[in-house]
Short mmCIF file of C-alpha atoms in Angstrom, two decimals:
data_model
loop_
_atom_site.label_atom_id
_atom_site.label_comp_id
_atom_site.label_asym_id
_atom_site.label_seq_id
_atom_site.Cartn_x
_atom_site.Cartn_y
_atom_site.Cartn_z
CA MET A 829 57.40 52.47 -43.13
CA GLU A 830 58.34 49.22 -43.98
CA GLN A 831 60.09 47.93 -46.64
CA GLU A 832 58.41 45.46 -49.48
CA PHE A 833 60.57 42.90 -51.10
CA SER A 834 60.36 41.58 -54.04
CA SER A 835 59.79 37.52 -54.53
CA SER A 836 63.03 35.10 -54.83
CA ARG A 837 62.06 31.28 -55.87
CA LEU A 838 63.36 28.54 -56.08
CA PRO A 839 63.35 26.52 -59.55
CA SER A 840 59.54 26.24 -60.07
CA THR A 841 58.08 22.57 -59.72
CA HIS A 842 54.23 23.20 -60.77
CA TRP A 843 52.53 21.28 -63.67
CA SER A 844 53.86 22.93 -66.58
CA GLU A 845 57.40 22.23 -65.34
CA ILE A 846 56.38 18.69 -64.67
CA ALA A 847 55.10 18.32 -68.21
CA SER A 848 58.43 19.64 -69.76
CA ALA A 849 60.35 17.24 -67.74
CA ASN A 850 58.78 14.29 -69.45
CA HIS A 851 60.90 14.87 -72.64
CA THR A 852 63.65 13.53 -71.55
CA ARG A 853 65.59 13.57 -74.82
CA GLN A 854 65.79 17.45 -74.74
CA GLN A 855 68.28 19.10 -72.76
CA LYS A 856 65.78 21.50 -71.30
CA SER A 857 63.32 18.74 -70.47
CA ARG A 858 66.86 16.83 -68.80
CA GLU A 859 67.69 19.92 -66.98
CA ALA A 860 64.10 20.52 -65.82
CA LEU A 861 63.72 16.41 -64.72
CA ASP A 862 66.76 17.18 -62.44
CA ARG A 863 65.26 19.94 -60.53
CA LEU A 864 62.18 17.96 -60.04
CA LEU A 865 64.02 14.73 -58.77
CA THR A 866 66.34 17.21 -56.43
CA ARG A 867 63.33 18.65 -54.92
CA TYR A 868 61.48 14.91 -54.44
CA GLN A 869 64.55 13.06 -53.59
CA THR A 870 64.81 13.36 -49.79
CA ALA A 871 60.92 12.44 -49.28
CA LEU A 872 61.01 9.81 -51.77
CA LEU A 873 63.90 7.96 -49.93
CA ALA A 874 61.87 8.75 -46.51
CA HIS A 875 58.99 6.89 -47.84
CA ILE A 876 61.55 4.00 -49.27
CA THR A 877 63.15 3.47 -45.66
CA PHE A 878 60.22 4.20 -43.57
CA LYS A 879 57.29 2.18 -45.79
CA PHE A 880 59.44 -0.74 -47.14
CA ARG A 881 62.15 -1.19 -44.44
CA ALA A 882 64.88 -0.27 -46.77
CA PRO A 883 68.18 0.33 -45.41
CA GLU A 884 69.32 3.74 -46.71
CA ASP A 885 71.74 1.96 -49.68
CA ALA A 886 69.37 -0.61 -50.35
CA ALA A 887 66.70 2.62 -50.89
CA GLN A 888 69.67 4.43 -53.06
CA ASP A 889 69.31 1.47 -55.50
CA LEU A 890 65.54 1.41 -55.24
CA LEU A 891 64.97 5.22 -56.20
CA GLN A 892 67.42 4.62 -58.92
CA SER A 893 65.99 1.85 -60.75
CA PHE A 894 62.78 3.54 -60.23
CA VAL A 895 63.77 6.48 -62.19
CA ALA A 896 65.77 4.80 -64.81
CA GLU A 897 62.92 2.32 -65.34
CA LYS A 898 59.62 4.23 -64.78
CA ILE A 899 60.41 7.75 -65.37
CA LEU A 900 63.29 7.71 -67.94
CA GLU A 901 62.22 4.40 -70.12
CA ASN A 902 58.99 4.46 -69.77
CA GLU A 903 58.02 7.93 -69.45
CA LEU A 904 55.72 8.17 -66.42
CA LEU A 905 55.94 11.80 -66.04
CA ALA A 906 53.47 11.88 -69.07
CA GLN A 907 50.75 10.35 -67.01
CA ALA A 908 50.59 12.78 -64.37
CA ASN A 909 47.49 14.71 -64.22
CA PRO A 910 46.40 17.76 -61.96
CA ALA A 911 42.86 16.07 -62.34
CA ARG A 912 43.90 13.30 -60.70
CA GLY A 913 45.21 15.18 -57.57
CA ARG A 914 48.56 16.15 -56.65
CA PHE A 915 51.42 15.21 -57.98
CA ARG A 916 53.35 13.95 -54.80
CA THR A 917 50.79 11.47 -54.22
CA PHE A 918 51.16 10.39 -57.99
CA LEU A 919 54.77 9.69 -57.71
CA LEU A 920 54.80 8.06 -54.20
CA ASN A 921 51.72 5.62 -55.74
CA ALA A 922 53.73 5.10 -58.63
CA LEU A 923 57.20 4.06 -56.54
CA ASP A 924 55.25 1.84 -54.23
CA ASN A 925 54.00 -0.18 -56.98
CA PHE A 926 57.29 -0.15 -58.81
CA ILE A 927 59.09 -1.92 -55.08
CA VAL A 928 56.32 -3.94 -55.28
CA SER A 929 56.72 -5.67 -58.47
CA GLN A 930 60.26 -5.40 -58.02
CA ARG A 931 60.08 -7.65 -54.48
CA ARG A 932 57.51 -9.92 -56.31
CA LYS A 933 59.86 -10.46 -59.02
CA GLU A 934 62.69 -11.35 -56.53
CA GLN A 935 60.74 -13.50 -54.32
CA ALA A 936 59.41 -15.54 -57.56
CA GLN A 937 63.32 -16.04 -58.48
CA LYS A 938 63.92 -17.52 -54.71
CA ARG A 939 60.98 -19.77 -55.50
CA SER A 940 62.05 -21.02 -58.92
CA PRO A 941 65.76 -20.42 -59.25
CA GLY A 942 67.33 -20.75 -62.72
CA ALA A 943 64.23 -21.03 -64.12
CA ASP A 944 61.97 -17.81 -65.89
CA VAL A 945 60.57 -15.49 -63.20
CA LEU A 946 57.24 -16.74 -62.07
CA CYS A 947 54.13 -15.13 -63.06
CA VAL A 948 52.61 -12.45 -60.68
CA ASP A 949 49.22 -14.49 -60.07
CA GLU A 950 51.31 -17.78 -59.17
CA LEU A 951 52.02 -15.87 -55.91
CA SER A 952 50.22 -16.86 -53.07
CA PRO A 953 49.07 -14.29 -50.21
CA ALA A 954 51.82 -15.22 -48.23
CA ASP A 955 54.25 -13.88 -50.51
CA GLU A 956 52.77 -10.36 -50.63
CA PRO A 957 55.48 -7.57 -49.28
CA GLN A 958 53.67 -6.95 -45.64
CA TYR A 959 53.39 -2.59 -44.70
CA ASN A 960 51.44 -0.61 -42.92
CA ASP A 961 50.13 2.82 -44.00
CA ALA A 962 51.87 4.73 -41.09
CA PRO A 963 55.25 5.57 -42.81
CA SER A 964 53.26 7.58 -45.09
CA ASP A 965 53.00 10.01 -42.96
CA ARG A 966 56.78 10.13 -42.49
CA ALA A 967 57.26 11.32 -46.22
CA GLU A 968 54.64 13.83 -45.92
CA ALA A 969 56.23 15.21 -42.71
CA VAL A 970 59.56 15.11 -44.77
CA TRP A 971 58.13 16.89 -47.69
CA ALA A 972 56.90 19.18 -45.39
CA GLN A 973 60.00 20.24 -43.69
CA GLU A 974 61.42 20.36 -47.33
CA VAL A 975 59.02 23.30 -48.08
CA ILE A 976 59.48 24.84 -44.84
CA ALA A 977 63.29 25.09 -45.93
CA ALA A 978 62.60 26.22 -49.21
CA ALA A 979 60.62 29.11 -47.78
CA LEU A 980 63.04 29.80 -45.24
CA MET A 981 65.90 29.91 -48.09
CA ASN A 982 63.77 31.97 -50.42
CA MET A 983 63.21 34.34 -47.81
CA ARG A 984 66.96 34.70 -46.19
CA SER A 985 67.75 35.56 -50.28
CA GLU A 986 65.73 38.56 -50.36
CA CYS A 987 66.62 39.75 -46.62
CA GLU A 988 70.62 39.65 -48.49
CA THR A 989 69.59 41.03 -51.98
CA SER A 990 67.26 43.62 -50.22
CA ASN A 991 70.32 44.57 -47.91
CA ARG A 992 67.59 43.79 -44.83
CA LEU A 993 69.68 41.19 -42.81
CA ASP A 994 67.81 42.99 -39.44
CA VAL A 995 64.87 41.17 -40.26
CA TRP A 996 66.02 38.07 -41.31
CA GLY A 997 68.31 38.44 -37.78
CA VAL A 998 65.27 39.24 -35.68
CA PHE A 999 63.27 36.27 -37.27
CA GLU A 1000 66.24 33.91 -36.90
CA GLY A 1001 66.78 35.42 -33.16
CA ARG A 1002 63.24 35.44 -31.98
CA LEU A 1003 61.48 32.62 -33.78
CA LEU A 1004 64.17 30.04 -35.82
CA SER A 1005 66.42 29.37 -32.67
CA ALA A 1006 64.21 28.73 -30.73
CA VAL A 1007 62.23 26.08 -32.33
CA LEU A 1008 64.94 24.48 -34.61
CA GLU A 1009 67.86 24.48 -32.22
CA GLU A 1010 66.02 24.55 -29.17
CA SER A 1011 67.90 27.65 -27.81
CA PRO A 1012 66.34 30.46 -25.75
CA GLU A 1013 65.08 33.68 -27.82
CA THR A 1014 67.30 36.82 -28.48
CA GLY A 1015 66.23 39.42 -26.03
CA TYR A 1016 65.53 42.42 -27.76
CA GLU A 1017 67.85 44.49 -26.45
CA GLU A 1018 70.51 42.56 -27.32
CA LEU A 1019 68.82 42.36 -30.86
CA ILE A 1020 68.56 46.55 -30.93
CA GLN A 1021 72.49 46.77 -30.38
CA ARG A 1022 73.32 43.90 -32.84
CA PHE A 1023 71.14 45.53 -35.70
CA GLY A 1024 71.11 49.05 -34.66
CA PHE A 1025 67.33 49.27 -34.12
CA LYS A 1026 66.20 52.62 -32.42
CA SER A 1027 64.23 50.96 -29.81
CA PRO A 1028 62.77 47.77 -29.02
CA SER A 1029 59.22 48.88 -30.60
CA HIS A 1030 61.16 48.82 -33.98
CA ALA A 1031 62.64 45.35 -33.57
CA PHE A 1032 59.12 44.20 -32.26
CA ASN A 1033 57.90 45.86 -36.05
CA ALA A 1034 60.64 43.95 -37.71
CA LEU A 1035 59.63 40.70 -36.34
CA ASN A 1036 56.09 41.34 -37.52
CA THR A 1037 57.85 42.23 -40.87
CA ALA A 1038 59.70 38.86 -41.17
CA LYS A 1039 56.76 36.67 -40.25
CA ARG A 1040 54.56 38.19 -42.86
CA MET A 1041 57.69 37.54 -45.00
CA PHE A 1042 57.83 34.02 -44.53
CA LYS A 1043 54.32 33.02 -44.70
CA ARG A 1044 54.09 35.09 -48.57
CA HIS A 1045 57.18 33.07 -49.37
CA LEU A 1046 55.35 29.60 -47.71
CA GLN A 1047 52.59 30.43 -49.89
CA SER A 1048 55.12 31.11 -52.81
CA VAL A 1049 56.56 27.66 -52.51
CA ILE A 1050 53.74 25.77 -52.05
CA ALA A 1051 51.82 27.82 -55.33
CA GLU A 1052 54.58 26.29 -57.12
CA TYR A 1053 52.95 22.41 -56.85
CA ALA A 1054 49.30 23.33 -55.93
CA PRO A 1055 47.32 24.11 -58.90
CA GLY A 1056 44.85 27.07 -57.18
CA ASP A 1057 44.30 29.38 -54.43
CA THR A 1058 42.09 26.94 -52.74
CA GLU A 1059 44.81 24.11 -53.15
CA VAL A 1060 47.45 26.35 -51.61
CA VAL A 1061 45.25 27.12 -48.45
CA GLU A 1062 44.21 23.44 -48.13
CA GLU A 1063 47.78 22.77 -48.30
CA LEU A 1064 49.51 25.47 -46.04
CA ARG A 1065 46.55 23.95 -43.19
CA GLU A 1066 47.92 20.44 -43.85
CA LEU A 1067 50.97 21.48 -43.69
CA LYS A 1068 50.66 22.91 -40.09
CA GLU A 1069 48.83 20.21 -38.71
CA ARG A 1070 51.75 17.86 -39.70
CA LEU A 1071 54.05 19.81 -38.12
CA LEU A 1072 51.84 19.78 -34.78
CA ARG A 1073 51.80 16.39 -35.29
CA ALA A 1074 55.76 15.83 -35.57
CA GLY A 1075 56.44 17.62 -32.94
#
């Protein structure tokens, strides 16, 4: 009979933690905010780099300024609301507005050096930053990769604590290596020798167990930021679509 496994999770980023992270003067809230920003950092940097064509060091500076001015000083997270849509969409829109505002100020200062910053309304349409919508797909693709990486990490941790590295090994040998490293699948005979399976059918059953485990962990990670079952299903569908487009 196949063994059932207990769930092992990364720090949660559900809406209650987002609300907690807003109170930045409290130690626990700062810790929650640090976890939140760590999870979203890669996707936010990718968004800045591709949408605003910013070099890596400039993207880092912009993100740090955004965190300091909008999230810490102006308590941006207080405006986040699950009824208004996904948190990462809220975060990306706020980031876009911040960067556009920063660039407008820079352009105004260049037009009037040594003088007070011009009013935004004084800028002509030609001064507006020019972007297109396509790079947002890049941020979504990076986010999808982050979600999958979190699910894989949790799955491996569960296999280690449950002493079932054979399940992880079959999953890695038959699927992960082929997908992530473009390596040939490991043959069942080799897996039998490596992990002590009694027959190819036992190894095949372990692979099915691994697939179900990965799906459960993937749903678990998605559930940390999707507010309900319907949203989890929709997010899972979009995740698959993004991965197919990225491939």
